[in-house]
mmCIF file of N, CA and C in Angstrom:
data_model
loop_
_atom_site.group_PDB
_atom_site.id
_atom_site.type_symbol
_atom_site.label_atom_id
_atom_site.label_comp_id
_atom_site.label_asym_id
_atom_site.label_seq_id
_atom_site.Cartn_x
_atom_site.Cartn_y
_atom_site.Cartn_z
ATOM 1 N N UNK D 1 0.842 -1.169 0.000
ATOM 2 C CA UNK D 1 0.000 0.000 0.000
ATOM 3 C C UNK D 1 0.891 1.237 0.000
ATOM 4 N N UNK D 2 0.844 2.616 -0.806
ATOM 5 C CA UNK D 2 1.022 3.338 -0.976
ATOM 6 C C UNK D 2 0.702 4.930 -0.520
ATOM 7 N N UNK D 3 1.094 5.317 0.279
ATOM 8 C CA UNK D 3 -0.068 6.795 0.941
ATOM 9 C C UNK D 3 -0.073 7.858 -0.171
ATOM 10 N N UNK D 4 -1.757 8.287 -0.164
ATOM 11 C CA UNK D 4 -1.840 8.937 -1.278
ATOM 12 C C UNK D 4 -0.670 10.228 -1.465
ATOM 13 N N UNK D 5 0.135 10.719 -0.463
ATOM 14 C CA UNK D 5 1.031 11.870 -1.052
ATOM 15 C C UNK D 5 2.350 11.066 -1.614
ATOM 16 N N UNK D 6 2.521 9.860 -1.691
ATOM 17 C CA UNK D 6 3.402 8.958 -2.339
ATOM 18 C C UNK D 6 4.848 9.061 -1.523
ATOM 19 N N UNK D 7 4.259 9.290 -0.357
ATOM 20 C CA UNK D 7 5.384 9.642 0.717
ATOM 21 C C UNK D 7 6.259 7.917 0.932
ATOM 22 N N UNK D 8 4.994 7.491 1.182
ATOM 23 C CA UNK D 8 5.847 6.046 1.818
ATOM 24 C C UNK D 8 4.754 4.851 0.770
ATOM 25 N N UNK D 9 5.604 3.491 1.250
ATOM 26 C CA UNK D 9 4.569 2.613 0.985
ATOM 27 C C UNK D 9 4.836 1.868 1.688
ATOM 28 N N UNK D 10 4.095 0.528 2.324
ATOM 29 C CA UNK D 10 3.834 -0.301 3.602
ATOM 30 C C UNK D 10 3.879 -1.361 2.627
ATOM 31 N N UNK D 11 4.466 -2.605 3.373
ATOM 32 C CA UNK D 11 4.831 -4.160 2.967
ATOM 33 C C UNK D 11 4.930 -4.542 3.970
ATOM 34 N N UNK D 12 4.097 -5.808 3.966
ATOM 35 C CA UNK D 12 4.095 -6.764 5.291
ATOM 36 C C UNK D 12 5.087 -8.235 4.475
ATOM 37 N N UNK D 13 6.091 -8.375 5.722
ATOM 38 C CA UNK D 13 7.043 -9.759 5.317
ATOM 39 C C UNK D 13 6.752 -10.789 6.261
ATOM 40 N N UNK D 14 7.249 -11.919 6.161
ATOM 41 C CA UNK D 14 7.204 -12.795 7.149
ATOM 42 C C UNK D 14 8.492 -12.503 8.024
ATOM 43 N N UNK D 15 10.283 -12.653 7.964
ATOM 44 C CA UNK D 15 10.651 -12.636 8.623
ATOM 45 C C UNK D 15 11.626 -11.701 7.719
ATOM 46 N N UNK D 16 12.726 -10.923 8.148
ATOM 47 C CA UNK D 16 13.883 -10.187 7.679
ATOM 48 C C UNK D 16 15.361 -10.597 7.993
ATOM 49 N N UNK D 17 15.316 -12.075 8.617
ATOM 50 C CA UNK D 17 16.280 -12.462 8.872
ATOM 51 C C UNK D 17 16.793 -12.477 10.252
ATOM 52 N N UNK D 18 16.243 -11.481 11.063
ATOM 53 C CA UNK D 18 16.656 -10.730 12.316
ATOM 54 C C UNK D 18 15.780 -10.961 13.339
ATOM 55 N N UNK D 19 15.067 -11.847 13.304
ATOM 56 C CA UNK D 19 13.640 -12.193 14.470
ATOM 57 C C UNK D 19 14.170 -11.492 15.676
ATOM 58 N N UNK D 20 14.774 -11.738 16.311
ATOM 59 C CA UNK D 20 15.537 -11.250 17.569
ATOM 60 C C UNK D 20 15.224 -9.685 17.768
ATOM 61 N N UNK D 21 15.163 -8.847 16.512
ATOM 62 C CA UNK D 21 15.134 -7.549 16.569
ATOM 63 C C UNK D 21 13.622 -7.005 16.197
ATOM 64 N N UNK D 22 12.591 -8.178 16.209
ATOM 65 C CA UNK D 22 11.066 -8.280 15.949
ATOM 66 C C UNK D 22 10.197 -7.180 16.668
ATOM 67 N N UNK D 23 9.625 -6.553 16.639
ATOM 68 C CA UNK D 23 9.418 -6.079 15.382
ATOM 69 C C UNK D 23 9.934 -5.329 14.844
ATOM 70 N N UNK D 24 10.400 -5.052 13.810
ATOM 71 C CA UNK D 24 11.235 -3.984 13.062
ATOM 72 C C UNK D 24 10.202 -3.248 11.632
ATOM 73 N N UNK D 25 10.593 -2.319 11.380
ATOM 74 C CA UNK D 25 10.888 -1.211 10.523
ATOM 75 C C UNK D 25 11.776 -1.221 9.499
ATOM 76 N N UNK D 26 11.879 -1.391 8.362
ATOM 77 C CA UNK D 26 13.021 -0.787 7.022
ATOM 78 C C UNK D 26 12.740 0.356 6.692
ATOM 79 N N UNK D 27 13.903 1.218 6.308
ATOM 80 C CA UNK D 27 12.941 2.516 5.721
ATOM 81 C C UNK D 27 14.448 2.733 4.416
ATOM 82 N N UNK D 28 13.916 3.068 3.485
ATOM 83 C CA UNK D 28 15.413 2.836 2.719
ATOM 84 C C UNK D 28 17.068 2.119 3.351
ATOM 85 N N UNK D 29 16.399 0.820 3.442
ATOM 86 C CA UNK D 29 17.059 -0.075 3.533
ATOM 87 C C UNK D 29 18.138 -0.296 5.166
ATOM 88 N N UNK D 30 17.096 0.821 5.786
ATOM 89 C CA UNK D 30 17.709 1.080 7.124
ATOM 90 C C UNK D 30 16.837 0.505 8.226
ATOM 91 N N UNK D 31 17.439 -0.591 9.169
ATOM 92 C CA UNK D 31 16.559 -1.216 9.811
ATOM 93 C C UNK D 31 16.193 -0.316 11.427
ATOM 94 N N UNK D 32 14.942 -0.364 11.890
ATOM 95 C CA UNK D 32 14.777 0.408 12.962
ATOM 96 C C UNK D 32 13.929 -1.430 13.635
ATOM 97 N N UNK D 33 14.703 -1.373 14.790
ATOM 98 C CA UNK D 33 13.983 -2.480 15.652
ATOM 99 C C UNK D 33 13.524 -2.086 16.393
ATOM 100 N N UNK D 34 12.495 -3.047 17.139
ATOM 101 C CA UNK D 34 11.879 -3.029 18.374
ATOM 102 C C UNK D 34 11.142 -2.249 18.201
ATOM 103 N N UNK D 35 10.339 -1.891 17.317
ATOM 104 C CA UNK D 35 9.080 -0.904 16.601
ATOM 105 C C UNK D 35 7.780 -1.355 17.890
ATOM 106 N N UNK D 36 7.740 -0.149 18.251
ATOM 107 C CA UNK D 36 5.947 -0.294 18.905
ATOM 108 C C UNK D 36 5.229 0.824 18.096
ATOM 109 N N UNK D 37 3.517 0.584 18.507
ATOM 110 C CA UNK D 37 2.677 1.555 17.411
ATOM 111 C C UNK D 37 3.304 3.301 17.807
ATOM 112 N N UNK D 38 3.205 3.437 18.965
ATOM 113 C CA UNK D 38 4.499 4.664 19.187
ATOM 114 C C UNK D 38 5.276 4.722 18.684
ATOM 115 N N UNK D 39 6.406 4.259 18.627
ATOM 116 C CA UNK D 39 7.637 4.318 18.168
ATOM 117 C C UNK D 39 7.084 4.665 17.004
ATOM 118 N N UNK D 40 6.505 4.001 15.945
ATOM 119 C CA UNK D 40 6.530 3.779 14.325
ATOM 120 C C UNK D 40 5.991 4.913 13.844
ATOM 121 N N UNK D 41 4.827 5.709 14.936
ATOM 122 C CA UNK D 41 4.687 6.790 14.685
ATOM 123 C C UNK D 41 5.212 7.996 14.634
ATOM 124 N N UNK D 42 6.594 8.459 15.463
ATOM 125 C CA UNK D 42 7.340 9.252 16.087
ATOM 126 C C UNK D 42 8.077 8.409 14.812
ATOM 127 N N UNK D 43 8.623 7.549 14.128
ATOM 128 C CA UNK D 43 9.248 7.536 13.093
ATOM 129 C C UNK D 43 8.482 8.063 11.939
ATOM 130 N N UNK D 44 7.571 7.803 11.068
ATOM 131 C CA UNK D 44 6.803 8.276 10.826
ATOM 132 C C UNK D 44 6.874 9.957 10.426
ATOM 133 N N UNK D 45 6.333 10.683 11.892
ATOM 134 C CA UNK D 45 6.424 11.802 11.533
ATOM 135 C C UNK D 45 7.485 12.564 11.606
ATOM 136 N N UNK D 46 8.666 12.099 11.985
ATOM 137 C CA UNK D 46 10.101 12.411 11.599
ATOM 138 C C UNK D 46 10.570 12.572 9.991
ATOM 139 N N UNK D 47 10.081 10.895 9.290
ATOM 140 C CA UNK D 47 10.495 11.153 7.675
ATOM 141 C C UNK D 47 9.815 11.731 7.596
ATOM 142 N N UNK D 48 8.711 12.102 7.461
ATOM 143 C CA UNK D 48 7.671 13.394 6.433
ATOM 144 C C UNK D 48 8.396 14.436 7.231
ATOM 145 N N UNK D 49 8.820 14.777 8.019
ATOM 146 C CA UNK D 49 9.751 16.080 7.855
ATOM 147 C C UNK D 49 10.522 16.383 7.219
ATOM 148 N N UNK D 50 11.438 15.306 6.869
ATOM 149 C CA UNK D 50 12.495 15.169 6.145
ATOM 150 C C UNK D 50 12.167 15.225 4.319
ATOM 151 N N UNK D 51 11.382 15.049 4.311
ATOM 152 C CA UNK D 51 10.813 14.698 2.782
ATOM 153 C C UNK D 51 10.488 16.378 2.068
#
């Protein structure tokens, strides 16, 4: 899925190799672990700053 300002797009995987670091985040190819719905959000609205 794609957000309509074509900011990001969302992919669900089964595993990334790294279970240990579950749940995680990629964001251009940069891994963020230990993602909670907080966290992902406060990431989130960090890149759209950046963008």
């Amino acid at each position: 899925m794609t957000t309509d300002d074509l900011g990001f797009t969302v992919e669900t995987v089964s595993c990334l190799g790294a279970c240990g670091l579950a749940p995680v985040l990629t964001v251009n190819d940069k891994v963020y672990p230990a993602m909670t719905p907080d966290k992902a959000s406060e990431l989130v609205a960090a890149l759209k700053e950046e963008l």
